[in-house]
Amino acid sequence: MKAIALFSGGLDSTIAAKLIIDQGIEVIACNINTGFGSTKDRLAHMKNMCQQIGAEFRSVDIRDEYIQDVLFTPKYGYGKNFNPCIDCHAKMFEVAKRVMEEWGASFLISGEVLGQRPMSQNSESLQKVLNLSNCEGLLLRPLSAKALTPTIPETEGWVDREKLEHIVGRNRERQMELAEKFNLKDYEAPGGGCLLTDEKFSNKIRDFIAHDTFTVEDIPTLKYGRQLRLPEGAKFIIGRNAEDNEILEKIKNQKFIHIDTELFGPHSLISANASDNDKVLAAKLVLAYCKQDFEGEQTLMFEDVALTTVSDMSRHDAQKYFI
Ligand code: SF4
């Protein structure tokens, strides 16, 4: 008997998988990559948690289909920000069901807890997710199982319902007890938040789609660097630190061109169709953020095109263009 666990690396999904593994069932922990997870790399953390509970780790990239089917047209709308949680969960289960068949598993599990999140994990939302993903009966939520209708794995006797949990609500005491019982270490995920629940990130998406069509290649252009919208419509991105600069340097996206300077300073990008005025403004702002002292005119390269200007703007001047 094999099950697929929807896996985020967080405590709840880890415990849910462990409860099933302890019933002698092989669990494949499946992380679904929507493209909007944290900017921190959590792969090592997820693998570490899987190792502790004896689950195999796999990741499935659904970025394209997420943008096509979920992000801009959620049937059940958005949460407080750009987070289409009900449709997002349903998409994840739909994908998990697809891989369940491919990977020879018989049912799905998730770490959802009834009533833990008022909007996306109340009983009505959990049911909507089942209907939308067509997973009715196949999805077992081990942490709240005893508070929910029995699923196929329980009624068929593949899983002993008596050994599952009855956790309801936001209190995490029982999860902590189970973490201790299972001897789980380092279970606090570093920066695990979904960016779609972040107000500032949501504003960046809204700004982007007001000016351009959005595709998978555009995701990193929203995640890294200071984000500015210049007066004549160009998008301008300027690295905040070495980590941003390293990632921004590697971006290959036809909608953007890279700006290079000989000076020691941030890496930056601007819309490929930027007007001349926006390019001059961007050049001045790049100079404002350079860390090296210099005097007089400077030449910056907008890919193959040189632009020479003086530095007569400050970082403070940049603020009015921040998205
Ligand atoms: S928080 Fe983000 S990843 Fe989680 S369900 Fe909502 S939109 Fe999806």
GROMACS .gro file of C-alpha atoms and ligand atoms in nm:
model
  331
    1MET     CA    1   0.000   0.000   0.000
    2LYS     CA    2   0.136   0.336  -0.102
    3ALA     CA    3   0.009   0.692  -0.036
    4ILE     CA    4   0.103   1.034  -0.169
    5ALA     CA    5   0.139   1.305   0.094
    6LEU     CA    6   0.102   1.668   0.000
    7PHE     CA    7   0.416   1.798   0.162
    8SER     CA    8   0.529   2.150   0.251
    9GLY     CA    9   0.806   2.061   0.496
   10GLY     CA   10   0.601   2.214   0.780
   11LEU     CA   11   0.519   2.032   1.102
   12ASP     CA   12   0.160   1.942   1.012
   13SER     CA   13   0.238   1.776   0.680
   14THR     CA   14   0.534   1.594   0.838
   15ILE     CA   15   0.322   1.454   1.124
   16ALA     CA   16   0.040   1.360   0.886
   17ALA     CA   17   0.283   1.156   0.677
   18LYS     CA   18   0.440   0.996   0.985
   19LEU     CA   19   0.098   0.883   1.119
   20ILE     CA   20   0.044   0.692   0.796
   21ILE     CA   21   0.398   0.554   0.772
   22ASP     CA   22   0.351   0.415   1.123
   23GLN     CA   23   0.063   0.208   0.990
   24GLY     CA   24   0.306   0.027   0.758
   25ILE     CA   25   0.217   0.228   0.448
   26GLU     CA   26   0.482   0.361   0.210
   27VAL     CA   27   0.452   0.739   0.178
   28ILE     CA   28   0.589   0.955  -0.102
   29ALA     CA   29   0.609   1.314   0.021
   30CYS     CA   30   0.520   1.528  -0.276
   31ASN     CA   31   0.601   1.897  -0.273
   32ILE     CA   32   0.412   2.093  -0.534
   33ASN     CA   33   0.601   2.392  -0.668
   34THR     CA   34   0.363   2.673  -0.768
   35GLY     CA   35   0.652   2.917  -0.815
   36PHE     CA   36   0.530   3.142  -0.535
   37GLY     CA   37   0.691   2.973  -0.236
   38SER     CA   38   0.941   3.153  -0.021
   39THR     CA   39   1.252   3.314  -0.172
   40LYS     CA   40   1.458   3.093   0.062
   41ASP     CA   41   1.558   2.754  -0.072
   42ARG     CA   42   1.369   2.501   0.144
   43LEU     CA   43   1.471   2.189  -0.044
   44ALA     CA   44   1.731   2.082   0.213
   45HIS     CA   45   1.481   2.137   0.494
   46MET     CA   46   1.209   1.930   0.323
   47LYS     CA   47   1.452   1.646   0.252
   48ASN     CA   48   1.569   1.653   0.613
   49MET     CA   49   1.212   1.619   0.743
   50CYS     CA   50   1.144   1.331   0.504
   51GLN     CA   51   1.457   1.154   0.616
   52GLN     CA   52   1.348   1.179   0.980
   53ILE     CA   53   1.013   1.013   0.914
   54GLY     CA   54   1.124   0.767   0.646
   55ALA     CA   55   0.933   0.914   0.351
   56GLU     CA   56   1.061   0.944  -0.003
   57PHE     CA   57   1.074   1.307  -0.121
   58ARG     CA   58   0.963   1.419  -0.468
   59SER     CA   59   0.885   1.760  -0.613
   60VAL     CA   60   0.643   1.841  -0.893
   61ASP     CA   61   0.666   2.167  -1.088
   62ILE     CA   62   0.321   2.307  -1.175
   63ARG     CA   63   0.420   2.672  -1.227
   64ASP     CA   64   0.283   2.692  -1.581
   65GLU     CA   65  -0.050   2.530  -1.511
   66TYR     CA   66  -0.084   2.728  -1.189
   67ILE     CA   67  -0.062   3.056  -1.378
   68GLN     CA   68  -0.291   2.929  -1.654
   69ASP     CA   69  -0.562   2.771  -1.438
   70VAL     CA   70  -0.550   2.917  -1.088
   71LEU     CA   71  -0.371   3.244  -1.023
   72PHE     CA   72  -0.583   3.483  -1.227
   73THR     CA   73  -0.914   3.299  -1.244
   74PRO     CA   74  -0.983   3.136  -0.907
   75LYS     CA   75  -1.336   3.003  -0.886
   76TYR     CA   76  -1.352   3.078  -0.514
   77GLY     CA   77  -1.170   3.411  -0.528
   78TYR     CA   78  -0.879   3.539  -0.322
   79GLY     CA   79  -0.799   3.560   0.047
   80LYS     CA   80  -0.679   3.887   0.198
   81ASN     CA   81  -0.411   3.931  -0.067
   82PHE     CA   82  -0.338   3.758  -0.402
   83ASN     CA   83  -0.379   3.413  -0.243
   84PRO     CA   84  -0.641   3.195  -0.414
   85CYS     CA   85  -0.619   2.938  -0.131
   86ILE     CA   86  -0.921   2.718  -0.203
   87ASP     CA   87  -0.847   2.687  -0.575
   88CYS     CA   88  -0.478   2.650  -0.497
   89HIS     CA   89  -0.540   2.359  -0.260
   90ALA     CA   90  -0.776   2.201  -0.511
   91LYS     CA   91  -0.511   2.231  -0.787
   92MET     CA   92  -0.254   2.070  -0.561
   93PHE     CA   93  -0.488   1.776  -0.492
   94GLU     CA   94  -0.578   1.747  -0.857
   95VAL     CA   95  -0.206   1.722  -0.940
   96ALA     CA   96  -0.147   1.482  -0.650
   97LYS     CA   97  -0.427   1.260  -0.779
   98ARG     CA   98  -0.267   1.262  -1.122
   99VAL     CA   99   0.073   1.157  -0.982
  100MET     CA  100  -0.096   0.907  -0.748
  101GLU     CA  101  -0.208   0.713  -1.052
  102GLU     CA  102   0.133   0.752  -1.222
  103TRP     CA  103   0.330   0.651  -0.912
  104GLY     CA  104   0.112   0.353  -0.826
  105ALA     CA  105  -0.032   0.487  -0.501
  106SER     CA  106  -0.385   0.426  -0.370
  107PHE     CA  107  -0.475   0.741  -0.179
  108LEU     CA  108  -0.371   1.092  -0.079
  109ILE     CA  109  -0.298   1.251   0.253
  110SER     CA  110  -0.255   1.611   0.365
  111GLY     CA  111  -0.162   1.793   0.685
  112GLU     CA  112  -0.473   2.012   0.678
  113VAL     CA  113  -0.639   2.068   1.014
  114LEU     CA  114  -1.008   2.141   1.037
  115GLY     CA  115  -1.062   2.498   1.159
  116GLN     CA  116  -0.693   2.589   1.165
  117ARG     CA  117  -0.732   2.868   0.911
  118PRO     CA  118  -1.068   3.041   0.928
  119MET     CA  119  -1.110   3.093   0.554
  120SER     CA  120  -0.935   2.804   0.380
  121GLN     CA  121  -0.965   2.523   0.634
  122ASN     CA  122  -1.319   2.538   0.763
  123SER     CA  123  -1.536   2.238   0.683
  124GLU     CA  124  -1.707   2.413   0.392
  125SER     CA  125  -1.371   2.502   0.233
  126LEU     CA  126  -1.233   2.152   0.285
  127GLN     CA  127  -1.540   2.019   0.103
  128LYS     CA  128  -1.506   2.272  -0.179
  129VAL     CA  129  -1.148   2.158  -0.228
  130LEU     CA  130  -1.265   1.796  -0.255
  131ASN     CA  131  -1.534   1.883  -0.509
  132LEU     CA  132  -1.308   2.103  -0.719
  133SER     CA  133  -1.022   1.853  -0.728
  134ASN     CA  134  -1.245   1.550  -0.774
  135CYS     CA  135  -1.067   1.374  -0.487
  136GLU     CA  136  -1.372   1.289  -0.274
  137GLY     CA  137  -1.305   0.979  -0.066
  138LEU     CA  138  -0.943   0.955  -0.172
  139LEU     CA  139  -0.805   1.233   0.043
  140LEU     CA  140  -0.735   1.145   0.404
  141ARG     CA  141  -0.646   1.422   0.649
  142PRO     CA  142  -0.482   1.222   0.932
  143LEU     CA  143  -0.462   1.511   1.179
  144SER     CA  144  -0.838   1.576   1.174
  145ALA     CA  145  -0.958   1.238   1.045
  146LYS     CA  146  -1.175   1.154   1.343
  147ALA     CA  147  -1.361   1.483   1.305
  148LEU     CA  148  -1.428   1.423   0.936
  149THR     CA  149  -1.630   1.176   0.730
  150PRO     CA  150  -1.442   0.845   0.688
  151THR     CA  151  -1.253   0.821   0.358
  152ILE     CA  152  -1.197   0.519   0.133
  153PRO     CA  153  -0.862   0.421   0.297
  154GLU     CA  154  -1.046   0.409   0.632
  155THR     CA  155  -1.363   0.231   0.520
  156GLU     CA  156  -1.160  -0.020   0.318
  157GLY     CA  157  -0.945  -0.090   0.623
  158TRP     CA  158  -0.614   0.012   0.458
  159VAL     CA  159  -0.572   0.258   0.745
  160ASP     CA  160  -0.683   0.215   1.106
  161ARG     CA  161  -0.899   0.522   1.174
  162GLU     CA  162  -0.862   0.467   1.550
  163LYS     CA  163  -0.491   0.550   1.526
  164LEU     CA  164  -0.555   0.882   1.352
  165GLU     CA  165  -0.605   1.218   1.523
  166HIS     CA  166  -0.896   1.443   1.614
  167ILE     CA  167  -0.723   1.781   1.601
  168VAL     CA  168  -0.953   2.077   1.538
  169GLY     CA  169  -0.871   2.447   1.553
  170ARG     CA  170  -0.565   2.661   1.589
  171ASN     CA  171  -0.421   2.523   1.913
  172ARG     CA  172  -0.099   2.340   1.826
  173GLU     CA  173  -0.049   2.158   2.155
  174ARG     CA  174  -0.123   1.814   2.012
  175GLN     CA  175   0.111   1.870   1.717
  176MET     CA  176   0.385   1.962   1.963
  177GLU     CA  177   0.319   1.644   2.163
  178LEU     CA  178   0.338   1.436   1.846
  179ALA     CA  179   0.657   1.614   1.733
  180GLU     CA  180   0.812   1.513   2.063
  181LYS     CA  181   0.677   1.159   2.045
  182PHE     CA  182   0.819   1.118   1.693
  183ASN     CA  183   1.145   1.282   1.802
  184LEU     CA  184   1.130   1.534   1.521
  185LYS     CA  185   1.416   1.784   1.505
  186ASP     CA  186   1.450   2.121   1.328
  187TYR     CA  187   1.090   2.122   1.223
  188GLU     CA  188   1.054   2.499   1.211
  189ALA     CA  189   1.083   2.570   0.842
  190PRO     CA  190   1.303   2.868   0.752
  191GLY     CA  191   1.088   3.139   0.588
  192GLY     CA  192   0.820   2.903   0.470
  193GLY     CA  193   0.553   3.156   0.384
  194CYS     CA  194   0.365   3.168   0.056
  195LEU     CA  195   0.440   3.496  -0.121
  196LEU     CA  196   0.082   3.524  -0.247
  197THR     CA  197  -0.030   3.596   0.110
  198ASP     CA  198   0.215   3.886   0.133
  199GLU     CA  199   0.063   4.230   0.073
  200LYS     CA  200   0.373   4.382  -0.088
  201PHE     CA  201   0.425   4.087  -0.321
  202SER     CA  202   0.055   4.095  -0.416
  203ASN     CA  203   0.093   4.462  -0.513
  204LYS     CA  204   0.384   4.367  -0.736
  205ILE     CA  205   0.172   4.112  -0.920
  206ARG     CA  206  -0.115   4.360  -0.961
  207ASP     CA  207   0.128   4.617  -1.099
  208PHE     CA  208   0.282   4.365  -1.338
  209ILE     CA  209  -0.047   4.249  -1.488
  210ALA     CA  210  -0.165   4.609  -1.528
  211HIS     CA  211   0.124   4.657  -1.773
  212ASP     CA  212   0.200   4.320  -1.927
  213THR     CA  213   0.097   3.957  -1.961
  214PHE     CA  214   0.240   3.735  -1.692
  215THR     CA  215   0.426   3.408  -1.757
  216VAL     CA  216   0.642   3.166  -1.558
  217GLU     CA  217   0.962   3.346  -1.668
  218ASP     CA  218   0.836   3.660  -1.494
  219ILE     CA  219   0.817   3.505  -1.145
  220PRO     CA  220   1.181   3.578  -1.049
  221THR     CA  221   1.144   3.937  -1.169
  222LEU     CA  222   0.889   3.987  -0.892
  223LYS     CA  223   1.067   3.796  -0.619
  224TYR     CA  224   1.406   3.965  -0.610
  225GLY     CA  225   1.531   4.322  -0.587
  226ARG     CA  226   1.365   4.658  -0.532
  227GLN     CA  227   1.079   4.694  -0.774
  228LEU     CA  228   1.007   5.030  -0.936
  229ARG     CA  229   0.762   5.155  -1.197
  230LEU     CA  230   0.910   5.454  -1.382
  231PRO     CA  231   0.701   5.752  -1.508
  232GLU     CA  232   0.676   5.641  -1.872
  233GLY     CA  233   0.578   5.285  -1.779
  234ALA     CA  234   0.905   5.089  -1.763
  235LYS     CA  235   0.957   4.834  -1.490
  236PHE     CA  236   1.293   4.874  -1.320
  237ILE     CA  237   1.447   4.622  -1.081
  238ILE     CA  238   1.753   4.692  -0.873
  239GLY     CA  239   1.930   4.439  -0.648
  240ARG     CA  240   1.924   4.500  -0.273
  241ASN     CA  241   2.213   4.277  -0.176
  242ALA     CA  242   2.464   4.024  -0.309
  243GLU     CA  243   2.204   3.744  -0.312
  244ASP     CA  244   1.960   3.951  -0.522
  245ASN     CA  245   2.238   4.060  -0.758
  246GLU     CA  246   2.349   3.703  -0.817
  247ILE     CA  247   1.995   3.593  -0.904
  248LEU     CA  248   1.909   3.901  -1.112
  249GLU     CA  249   2.229   3.859  -1.318
  250LYS     CA  250   2.111   3.516  -1.429
  251ILE     CA  251   1.764   3.624  -1.543
  252LYS     CA  252   1.699   3.563  -1.911
  253ASN     CA  253   1.367   3.720  -2.001
  254GLN     CA  254   1.280   3.887  -2.331
  255LYS     CA  255   1.075   4.148  -2.149
  256PHE     CA  256   1.384   4.283  -1.972
  257ILE     CA  257   1.735   4.403  -2.052
  258HIS     CA  258   2.028   4.410  -1.812
  259ILE     CA  259   2.204   4.730  -1.714
  260ASP     CA  260   2.580   4.706  -1.663
  261THR     CA  261   2.823   4.949  -1.510
  262GLU     CA  262   3.196   4.933  -1.438
  263LEU     CA  263   3.127   5.075  -1.093
  264PHE     CA  264   3.080   4.864  -0.781
  265GLY     CA  265   2.705   4.857  -0.731
  266PRO     CA  266   2.379   4.666  -0.765
  267HIS     CA  267   2.270   4.461  -1.063
  268SER     CA  268   1.963   4.600  -1.237
  269LEU     CA  269   1.712   4.527  -1.511
  270ILE     CA  270   1.468   4.743  -1.703
  271SER     CA  271   1.179   4.668  -1.940
  272ALA     CA  272   1.313   4.595  -2.288
  273ASN     CA  273   1.064   4.846  -2.432
  274ALA     CA  274   1.154   5.128  -2.190
  275SER     CA  275   1.142   5.481  -2.329
  276ASP     CA  276   1.464   5.688  -2.353
  277ASN     CA  277   1.351   5.906  -2.062
  278ASP     CA  278   1.291   5.604  -1.839
  279LYS     CA  279   1.631   5.464  -1.935
  280VAL     CA  280   1.804   5.789  -1.838
  281LEU     CA  281   1.615   5.792  -1.507
  282ALA     CA  282   1.710   5.426  -1.445
  283ALA     CA  283   2.076   5.503  -1.518
  284LYS     CA  284   2.073   5.787  -1.266
  285LEU     CA  285   1.910   5.565  -1.004
  286VAL     CA  286   2.165   5.289  -1.063
  287LEU     CA  287   2.437   5.548  -0.999
  288ALA     CA  288   2.254   5.658  -0.682
  289TYR     CA  289   2.275   5.300  -0.551
  290CYS     CA  290   2.641   5.245  -0.646
  291LYS     CA  291   2.868   5.194  -0.349
  292GLN     CA  292   3.180   5.332  -0.513
  293ASP     CA  293   3.283   5.701  -0.513
  294PHE     CA  294   3.303   5.858  -0.857
  295GLU     CA  295   3.283   6.197  -1.022
  296GLY     CA  296   3.139   6.335  -1.344
  297GLU     CA  297   2.966   6.153  -1.625
  298GLN     CA  298   2.940   5.775  -1.623
  299THR     CA  299   2.859   5.539  -1.907
  300LEU     CA  300   2.623   5.248  -1.842
  301MET     CA  301   2.545   4.970  -2.088
  302PHE     CA  302   2.181   4.886  -2.159
  303GLU     CA  303   2.287   4.554  -2.314
  304ASP     CA  304   2.457   4.678  -2.636
  305VAL     CA  305   2.355   5.042  -2.608
  306ALA     CA  306   2.569   5.286  -2.411
  307LEU     CA  307   2.408   5.565  -2.212
  308THR     CA  308   2.613   5.840  -2.052
  309THR     CA  309   2.476   6.053  -1.770
  310VAL     CA  310   2.566   6.223  -1.444
  311SER     CA  311   2.457   6.119  -1.098
  312ASP     CA  312   2.220   6.390  -0.982
  313MET     CA  313   1.965   6.177  -0.799
  314SER     CA  314   1.962   6.019  -0.455
  315ARG     CA  315   1.825   5.693  -0.319
  316HIS     CA  316   1.555   5.902  -0.159
  317ASP     CA  317   1.442   6.010  -0.510
  318ALA     CA  318   1.394   5.644  -0.600
  319GLN     CA  319   1.132   5.590  -0.332
  320LYS     CA  320   0.847   5.755  -0.515
  321TYR     CA  321   0.874   5.492  -0.789
  322PHE     CA  322   0.868   5.190  -0.555
  323ILE     CA  323   0.581   4.950  -0.623
  324SF4     S1  324  -0.117   3.005   0.119
  324SF4    FE1  325  -0.038   3.006  -0.090
  324SF4     S2  326   0.029   2.794  -0.125
  324SF4    FE2  327  -0.108   2.791   0.053
  324SF4     S3  328  -0.308   2.748  -0.032
  324SF4    FE3  329  -0.291   2.970  -0.016
  324SF4     S4  330  -0.218   3.035  -0.217
  324SF4    FE4  331  -0.180   2.814  -0.202
   0.00000   0.00000   0.00000
